[in-house]
XYZ file of C-alpha atoms in Angstrom:
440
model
C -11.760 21.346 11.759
C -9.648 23.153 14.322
C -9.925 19.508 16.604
C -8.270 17.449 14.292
C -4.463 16.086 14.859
C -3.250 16.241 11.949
C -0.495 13.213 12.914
C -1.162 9.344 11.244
C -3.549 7.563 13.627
C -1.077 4.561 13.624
C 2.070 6.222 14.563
C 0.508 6.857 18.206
C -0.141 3.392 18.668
C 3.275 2.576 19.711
C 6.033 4.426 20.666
C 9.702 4.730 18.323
C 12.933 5.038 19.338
C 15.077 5.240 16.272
C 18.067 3.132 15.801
C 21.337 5.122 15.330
C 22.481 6.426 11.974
C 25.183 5.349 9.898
C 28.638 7.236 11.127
C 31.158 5.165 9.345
C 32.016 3.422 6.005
C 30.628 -0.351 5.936
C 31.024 -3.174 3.695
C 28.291 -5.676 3.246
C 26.994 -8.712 1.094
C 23.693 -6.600 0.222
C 22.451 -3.167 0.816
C 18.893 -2.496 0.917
C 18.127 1.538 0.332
C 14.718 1.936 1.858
C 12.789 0.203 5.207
C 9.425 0.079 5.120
C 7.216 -3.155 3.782
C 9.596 -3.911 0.504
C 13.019 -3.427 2.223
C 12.035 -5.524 5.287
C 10.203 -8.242 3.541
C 13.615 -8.664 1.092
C 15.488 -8.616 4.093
C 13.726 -11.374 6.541
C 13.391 -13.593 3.296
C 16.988 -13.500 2.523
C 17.826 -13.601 5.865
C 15.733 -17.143 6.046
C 17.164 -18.310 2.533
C 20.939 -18.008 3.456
C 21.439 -16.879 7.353
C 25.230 -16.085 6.882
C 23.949 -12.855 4.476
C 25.566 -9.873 5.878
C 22.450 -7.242 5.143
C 22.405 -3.560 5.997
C 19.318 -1.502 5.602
C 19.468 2.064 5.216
C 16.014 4.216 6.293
C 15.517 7.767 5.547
C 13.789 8.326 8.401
C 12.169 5.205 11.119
C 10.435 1.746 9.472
C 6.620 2.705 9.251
C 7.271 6.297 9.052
C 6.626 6.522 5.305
C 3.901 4.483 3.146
C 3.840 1.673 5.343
C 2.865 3.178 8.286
C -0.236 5.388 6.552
C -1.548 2.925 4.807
C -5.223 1.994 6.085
C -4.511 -1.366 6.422
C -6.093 -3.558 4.441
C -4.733 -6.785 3.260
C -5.815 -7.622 -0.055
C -5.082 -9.637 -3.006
C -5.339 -7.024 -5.094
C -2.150 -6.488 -7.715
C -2.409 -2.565 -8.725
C -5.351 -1.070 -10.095
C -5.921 -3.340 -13.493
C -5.637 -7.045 -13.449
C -7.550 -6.957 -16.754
C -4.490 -5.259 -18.486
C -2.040 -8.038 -17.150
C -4.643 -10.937 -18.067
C -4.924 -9.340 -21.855
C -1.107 -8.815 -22.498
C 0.303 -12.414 -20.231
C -3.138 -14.268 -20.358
C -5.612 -15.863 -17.566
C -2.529 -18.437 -16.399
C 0.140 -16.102 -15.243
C -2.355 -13.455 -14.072
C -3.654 -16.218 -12.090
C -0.232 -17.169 -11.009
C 0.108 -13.670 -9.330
C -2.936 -13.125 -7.797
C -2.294 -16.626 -5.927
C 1.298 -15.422 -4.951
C -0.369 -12.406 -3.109
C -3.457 -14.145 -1.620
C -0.930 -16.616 0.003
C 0.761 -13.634 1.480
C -2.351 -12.887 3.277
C -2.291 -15.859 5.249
C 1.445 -16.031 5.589
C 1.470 -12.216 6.925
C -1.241 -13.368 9.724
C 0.971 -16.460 10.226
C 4.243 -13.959 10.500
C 2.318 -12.414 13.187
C 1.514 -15.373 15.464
C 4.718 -17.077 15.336
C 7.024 -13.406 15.587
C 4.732 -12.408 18.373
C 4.341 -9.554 16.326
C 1.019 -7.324 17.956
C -0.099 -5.754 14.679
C -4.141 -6.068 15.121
C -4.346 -8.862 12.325
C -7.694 -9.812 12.105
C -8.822 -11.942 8.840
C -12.480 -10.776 8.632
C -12.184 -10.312 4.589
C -13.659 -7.238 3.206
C -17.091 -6.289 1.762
C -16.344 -4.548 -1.659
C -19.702 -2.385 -1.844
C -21.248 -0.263 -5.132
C -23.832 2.600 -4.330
C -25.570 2.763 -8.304
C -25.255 1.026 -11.272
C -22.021 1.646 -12.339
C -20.340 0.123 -9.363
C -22.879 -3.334 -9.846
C -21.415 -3.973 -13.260
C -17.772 -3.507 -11.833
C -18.960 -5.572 -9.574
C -20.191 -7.744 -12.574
C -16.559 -7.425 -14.167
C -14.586 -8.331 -11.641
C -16.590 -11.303 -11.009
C -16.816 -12.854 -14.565
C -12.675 -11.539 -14.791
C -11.963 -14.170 -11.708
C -13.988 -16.917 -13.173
C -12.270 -16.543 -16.570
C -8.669 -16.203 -15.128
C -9.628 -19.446 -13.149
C -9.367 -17.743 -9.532
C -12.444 -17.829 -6.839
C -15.304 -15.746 -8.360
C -17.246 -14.494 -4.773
C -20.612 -14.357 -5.037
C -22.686 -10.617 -5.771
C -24.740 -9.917 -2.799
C -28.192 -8.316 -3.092
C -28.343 -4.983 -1.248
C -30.174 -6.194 2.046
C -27.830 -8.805 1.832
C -24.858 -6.571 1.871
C -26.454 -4.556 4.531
C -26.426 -7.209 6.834
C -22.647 -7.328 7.056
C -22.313 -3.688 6.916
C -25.624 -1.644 7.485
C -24.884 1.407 5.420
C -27.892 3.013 3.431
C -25.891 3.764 1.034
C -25.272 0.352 0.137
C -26.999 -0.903 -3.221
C -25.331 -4.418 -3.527
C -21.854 -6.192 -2.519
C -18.996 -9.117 -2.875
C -17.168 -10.476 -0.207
C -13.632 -10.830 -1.090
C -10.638 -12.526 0.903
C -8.577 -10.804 2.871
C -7.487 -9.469 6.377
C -6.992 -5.987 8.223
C -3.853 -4.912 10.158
C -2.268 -1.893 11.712
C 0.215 -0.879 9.602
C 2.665 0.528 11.227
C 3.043 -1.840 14.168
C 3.219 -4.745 11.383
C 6.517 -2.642 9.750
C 7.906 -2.588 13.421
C 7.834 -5.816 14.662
C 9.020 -7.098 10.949
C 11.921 -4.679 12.092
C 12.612 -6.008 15.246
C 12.635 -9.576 13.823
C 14.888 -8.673 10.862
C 17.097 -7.156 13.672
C 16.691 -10.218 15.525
C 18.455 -12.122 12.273
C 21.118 -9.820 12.386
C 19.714 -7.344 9.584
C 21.750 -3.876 10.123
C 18.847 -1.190 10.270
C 20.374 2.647 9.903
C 17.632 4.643 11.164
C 17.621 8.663 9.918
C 19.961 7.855 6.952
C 18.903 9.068 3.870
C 20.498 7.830 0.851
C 22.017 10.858 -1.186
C 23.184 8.450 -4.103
C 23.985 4.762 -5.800
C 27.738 4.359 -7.132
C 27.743 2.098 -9.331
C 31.156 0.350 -9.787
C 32.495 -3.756 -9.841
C 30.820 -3.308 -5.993
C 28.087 -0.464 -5.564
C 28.611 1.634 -2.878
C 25.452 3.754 -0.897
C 26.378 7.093 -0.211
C 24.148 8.740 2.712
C 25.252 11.781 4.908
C 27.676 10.149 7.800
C 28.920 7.452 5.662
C 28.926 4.660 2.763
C 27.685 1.183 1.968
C 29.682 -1.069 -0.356
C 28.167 -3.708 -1.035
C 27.815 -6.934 -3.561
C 24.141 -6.208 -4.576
C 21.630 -2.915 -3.429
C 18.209 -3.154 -3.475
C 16.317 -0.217 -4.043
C 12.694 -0.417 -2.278
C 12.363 3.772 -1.550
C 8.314 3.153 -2.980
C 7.221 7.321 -4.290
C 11.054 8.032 -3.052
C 12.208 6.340 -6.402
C 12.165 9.114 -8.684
C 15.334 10.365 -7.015
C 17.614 7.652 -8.206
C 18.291 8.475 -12.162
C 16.345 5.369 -13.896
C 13.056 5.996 -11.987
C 12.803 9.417 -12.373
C 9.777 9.873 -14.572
C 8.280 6.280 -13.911
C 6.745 7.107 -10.671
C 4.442 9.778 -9.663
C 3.733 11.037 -6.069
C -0.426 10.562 -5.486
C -2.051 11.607 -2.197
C -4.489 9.783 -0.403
C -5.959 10.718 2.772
C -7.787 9.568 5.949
C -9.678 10.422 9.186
C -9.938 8.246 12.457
C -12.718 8.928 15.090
C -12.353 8.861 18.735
C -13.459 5.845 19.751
C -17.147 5.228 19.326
C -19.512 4.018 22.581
C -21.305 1.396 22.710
C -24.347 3.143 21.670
C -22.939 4.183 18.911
C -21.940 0.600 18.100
C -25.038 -0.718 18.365
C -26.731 1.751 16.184
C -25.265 0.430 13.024
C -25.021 -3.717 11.883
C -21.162 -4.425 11.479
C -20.797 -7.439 13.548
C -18.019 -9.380 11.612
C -15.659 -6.196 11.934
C -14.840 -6.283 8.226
C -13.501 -4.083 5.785
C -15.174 -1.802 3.079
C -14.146 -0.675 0.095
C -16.529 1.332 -2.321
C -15.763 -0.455 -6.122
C -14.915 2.264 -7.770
C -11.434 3.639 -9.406
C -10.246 5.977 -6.326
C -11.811 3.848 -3.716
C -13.524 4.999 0.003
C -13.044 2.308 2.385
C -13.581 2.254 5.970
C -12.508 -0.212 8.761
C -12.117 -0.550 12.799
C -9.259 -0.040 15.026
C -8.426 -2.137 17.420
C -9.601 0.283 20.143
C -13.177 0.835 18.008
C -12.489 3.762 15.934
C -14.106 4.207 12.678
C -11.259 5.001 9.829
C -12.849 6.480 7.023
C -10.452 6.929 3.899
C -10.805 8.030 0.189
C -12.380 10.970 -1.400
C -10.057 13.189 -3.567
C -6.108 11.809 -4.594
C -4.409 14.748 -5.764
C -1.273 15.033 -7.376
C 0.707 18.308 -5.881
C 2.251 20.157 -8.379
C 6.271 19.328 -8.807
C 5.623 16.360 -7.311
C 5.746 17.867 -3.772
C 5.779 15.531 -1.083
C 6.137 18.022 1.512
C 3.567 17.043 4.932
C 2.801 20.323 5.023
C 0.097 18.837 2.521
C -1.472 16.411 5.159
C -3.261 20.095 6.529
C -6.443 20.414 3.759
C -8.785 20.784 5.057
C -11.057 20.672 1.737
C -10.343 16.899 1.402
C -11.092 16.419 4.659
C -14.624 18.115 4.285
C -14.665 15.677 1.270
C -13.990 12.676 3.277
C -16.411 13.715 6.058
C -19.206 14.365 3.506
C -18.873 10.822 2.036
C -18.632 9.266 6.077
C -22.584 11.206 6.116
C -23.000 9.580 3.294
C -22.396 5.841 4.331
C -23.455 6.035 7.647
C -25.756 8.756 8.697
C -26.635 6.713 11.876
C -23.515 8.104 12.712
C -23.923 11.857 13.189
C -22.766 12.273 16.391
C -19.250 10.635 15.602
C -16.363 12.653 16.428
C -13.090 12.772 13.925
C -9.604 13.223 15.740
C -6.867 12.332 13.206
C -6.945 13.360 9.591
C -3.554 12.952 7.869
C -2.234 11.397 4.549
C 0.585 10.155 2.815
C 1.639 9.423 -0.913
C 1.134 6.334 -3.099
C 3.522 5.560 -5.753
C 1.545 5.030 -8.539
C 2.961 4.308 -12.645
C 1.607 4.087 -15.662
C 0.385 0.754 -15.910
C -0.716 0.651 -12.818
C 0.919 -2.637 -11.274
C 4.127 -3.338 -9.497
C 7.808 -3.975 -10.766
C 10.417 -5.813 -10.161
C 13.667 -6.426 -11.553
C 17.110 -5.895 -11.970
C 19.518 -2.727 -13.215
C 23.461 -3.464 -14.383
C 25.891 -3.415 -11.979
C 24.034 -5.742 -9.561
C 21.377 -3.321 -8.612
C 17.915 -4.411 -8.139
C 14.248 -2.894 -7.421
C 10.780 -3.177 -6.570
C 8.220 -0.251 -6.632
C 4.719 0.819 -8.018
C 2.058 -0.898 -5.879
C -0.162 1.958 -6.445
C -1.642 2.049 -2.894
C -2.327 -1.364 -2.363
C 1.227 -2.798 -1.215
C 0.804 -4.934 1.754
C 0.298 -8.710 0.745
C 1.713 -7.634 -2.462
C 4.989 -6.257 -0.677
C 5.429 -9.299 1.087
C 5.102 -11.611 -2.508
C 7.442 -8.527 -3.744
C 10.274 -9.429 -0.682
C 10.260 -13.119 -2.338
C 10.847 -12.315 -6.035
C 13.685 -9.759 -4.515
C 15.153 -12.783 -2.662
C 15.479 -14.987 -5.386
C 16.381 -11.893 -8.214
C 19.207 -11.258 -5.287
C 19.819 -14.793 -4.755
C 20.134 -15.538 -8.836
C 17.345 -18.474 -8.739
C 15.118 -19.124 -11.297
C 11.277 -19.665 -9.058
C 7.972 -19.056 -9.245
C 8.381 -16.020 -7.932
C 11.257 -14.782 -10.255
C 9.268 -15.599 -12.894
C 6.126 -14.007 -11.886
C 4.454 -11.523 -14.408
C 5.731 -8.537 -11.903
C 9.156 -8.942 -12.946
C 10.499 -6.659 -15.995
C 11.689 -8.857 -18.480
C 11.818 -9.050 -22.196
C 8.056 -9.808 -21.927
C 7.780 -7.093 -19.662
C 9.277 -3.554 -20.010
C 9.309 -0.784 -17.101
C 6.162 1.263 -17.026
C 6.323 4.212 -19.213
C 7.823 7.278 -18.311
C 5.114 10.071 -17.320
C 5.961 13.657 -18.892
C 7.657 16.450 -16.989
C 6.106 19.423 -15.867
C 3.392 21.228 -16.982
C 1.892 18.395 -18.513
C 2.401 15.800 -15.762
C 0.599 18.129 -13.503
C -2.570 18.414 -16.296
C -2.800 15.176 -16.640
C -2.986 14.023 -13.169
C -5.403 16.552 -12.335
C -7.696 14.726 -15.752
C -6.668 11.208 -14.331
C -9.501 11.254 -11.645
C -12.270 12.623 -13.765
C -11.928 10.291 -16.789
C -11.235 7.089 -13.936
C -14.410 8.921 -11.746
C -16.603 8.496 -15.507
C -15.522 5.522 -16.541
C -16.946 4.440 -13.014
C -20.200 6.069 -14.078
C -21.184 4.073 -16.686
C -23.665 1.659 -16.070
């Protein structure tokens, strides 16, 4: 695997030229800490709520660099990993509520696009959620009968040769077609960037924050200078667990991809995928695969390990025994492609929490948050930049009443444990989620 580039596919699709860091001390209405898909989205809603808002956002290192420029790209209305735990503690209505708020964001994000003039590759084709043996047709089962009895759109359960005919993979045993669109990533978290800029959002580019002072106005502290300002917003995704209140609410989980060169038309032809859509295997920890723009195959999924002492270090993007993993389940799916060649294989880290959905909310001092979308953050950051407007704003909405938001009905996840045990557990995690999936 000597070939491979071990750089994020996405980041080579446009050129960066980071914005200058902070030098100076500045004083601002709000503060956002953080500027990938959370920060930006809080930023070009309050920014459209009250123009006159005097926002600053300060990036550790470029918007898209982190998270939102690895992800693979999928659009989804998915909140977390387990809707059924949020429709058995709020019930079907406000579960229903949520999963609305995101699946507007799907169309709003394409809509963002057009009128922006933003060239992220948004292409609403849905996605084909696929299962390969039994277990994965009764999830399929489950999360069909869970959107009928939360009240939502229950898709219909393809047979396997139907299923095949939208994506012709062997390996395919039956299917659901779900709502939903595919995007590059990290072009999206650019132009949102460029627009916010446009507004008159401050963007500090290669300022990491060092630490929040609380006081009657919080002040940022990075390297080269400080933020005071009326209300921060922390949006920093895995990065939270280095402000105080976080620190054992979020865990670090890898995921990782591979992106082909781009395939010929022969290739193409060989396998029936004419609508372009995305797949995602229904399982726990997921394999998906999607095209580029430019006709690459991304194939993602395989192992997510957790790295002992919660290292986030890329030195970890270069394993090559998760990428033999990844390549063995890409035979596996489509052995019509044998002859495909892989270029990029990289990864990044989810931020995933113990109950496995996101929060919002606010800390004293006028200090508020959003984190834990658990790998599946971009409709559900852009619903997440709403409730952050209005928690900011002090409105009472829909959205600031959404089931996301910590609350006296809802408390922050759990805290995870420290070291050893954090590391144990998260290496059982994917063996009791990977038989759980087994049963049929």
């Amino acid at each position: 695997m000597s070939n491979l580039k071990h750089v994020v596919y996405w980041h080579d699709t446009e050129p960066v030229v980071p914005g200058p860091p902070l030098r100076e001390s500045v004083d601002c209405d709000v503060c956002i800490v953080g500027g990938g898909f959370t920060g930006l989205w809080t930023a070009y809603f309050l920014k459209e709520a009250e123009p006159a808002l005097d926002i600053h956002i300060v990036e550790a290192k470029h918007s898209g660099y982190g998270a939102s420029g690895r992800a693979d790209g999928f659009v989804t209305p998915t909140i977390g990993k387990d809707l059924q735990a949020l429709v058995k503690k709020f019930g079907a209505q406000r579960a229903l509520e949520a999963t609305q708020a995101v699946g507007r964001s799907i169309l709003e994000i394409g809509r963002f696009t057009r009128r922006n003039k933003v060239d992220a590759g948004y292409e609403a084709n849905d996605y084909l959620m696929v299962a390969t043996d039994r277990g994965q047709v009764r999830r399929l089962r489950e999360d069909r009968e869970l959107a009928e009895r939360i009240g939502g759109v229950a898709p219909e359960i393809l047979s396997g040769e139907e299923a095949r005919d939208i994506i012709d993979s062997p390996a395919v045993q039956a299917g659901m077609r779900v709502g939903g669109a595919l995007v590059n990533p990290f072009r999206l978290a650019r132009g949102i960037a460029r627009v916010v800029r446009d507004k008159g959002v401050v963007i500090h580019d290669d300022t990491p924050c060092l630490r929040v002072e609380p006081g009657v106005r919080t002040t940022v502290v990075t390297a080269g200078g400080r933020v005071t300002a009326d209300k921060v917003v922390l949006a920093t995704n895995v990065h939270m667990d280095a402000f105080r209140p976080f620190r054992h609410r979020v865990v670090p989980i890898w995921t990782y991809a591979m992106v082909s060169e781009p395939l010929t038309d022969r290739q193409i032809e060989r396998v029936r995928w004419a609508g372009r859509e995305g797949m995602v295997e229904a399982k726990s920890l997921l394999t998906c695969a999607r095209f580029t723009h430019d006709n690459r195959i991304m194939f993602a999924g395989g192992p997510a390990p957790y790295y002992y002492g919660r290292d986030k270090r890329q030195r970890n993007m270069n394993r090559d025994e998760v990428y033999r993993t990844i390549r063995h389940e890409f035979q596996r799916f489509f052995p019509q492609w044998d002859d495909v060649s892989f270029s990029y294989a990289y990864g990044g880290t989810a931020d995933v929490v113990r109950d496995y959905a996101p929060h919002f909310g606010r800390l004293s001092h006028g200090v508020f948050y959003g984190y834990g979308y658990c790998g599946n953050g971009i409709a559900a950051t852009h619903t997440g930049g709403k409730v952050l407007r209005d928690l900011v704003l002090g409105k009472d909405t829909d959205h600031s009443r959404l089931l996301l938001v910590d609350n006296d009905q809802r408390k922050p996840p759990p805290p995870f444990p420290p070291e050893p045990f954090l590391f144990a557990g998260a290496r059982m995690a994917p063996r009791l989620m990977d038989w759980k999936d087994a049963r049929p």
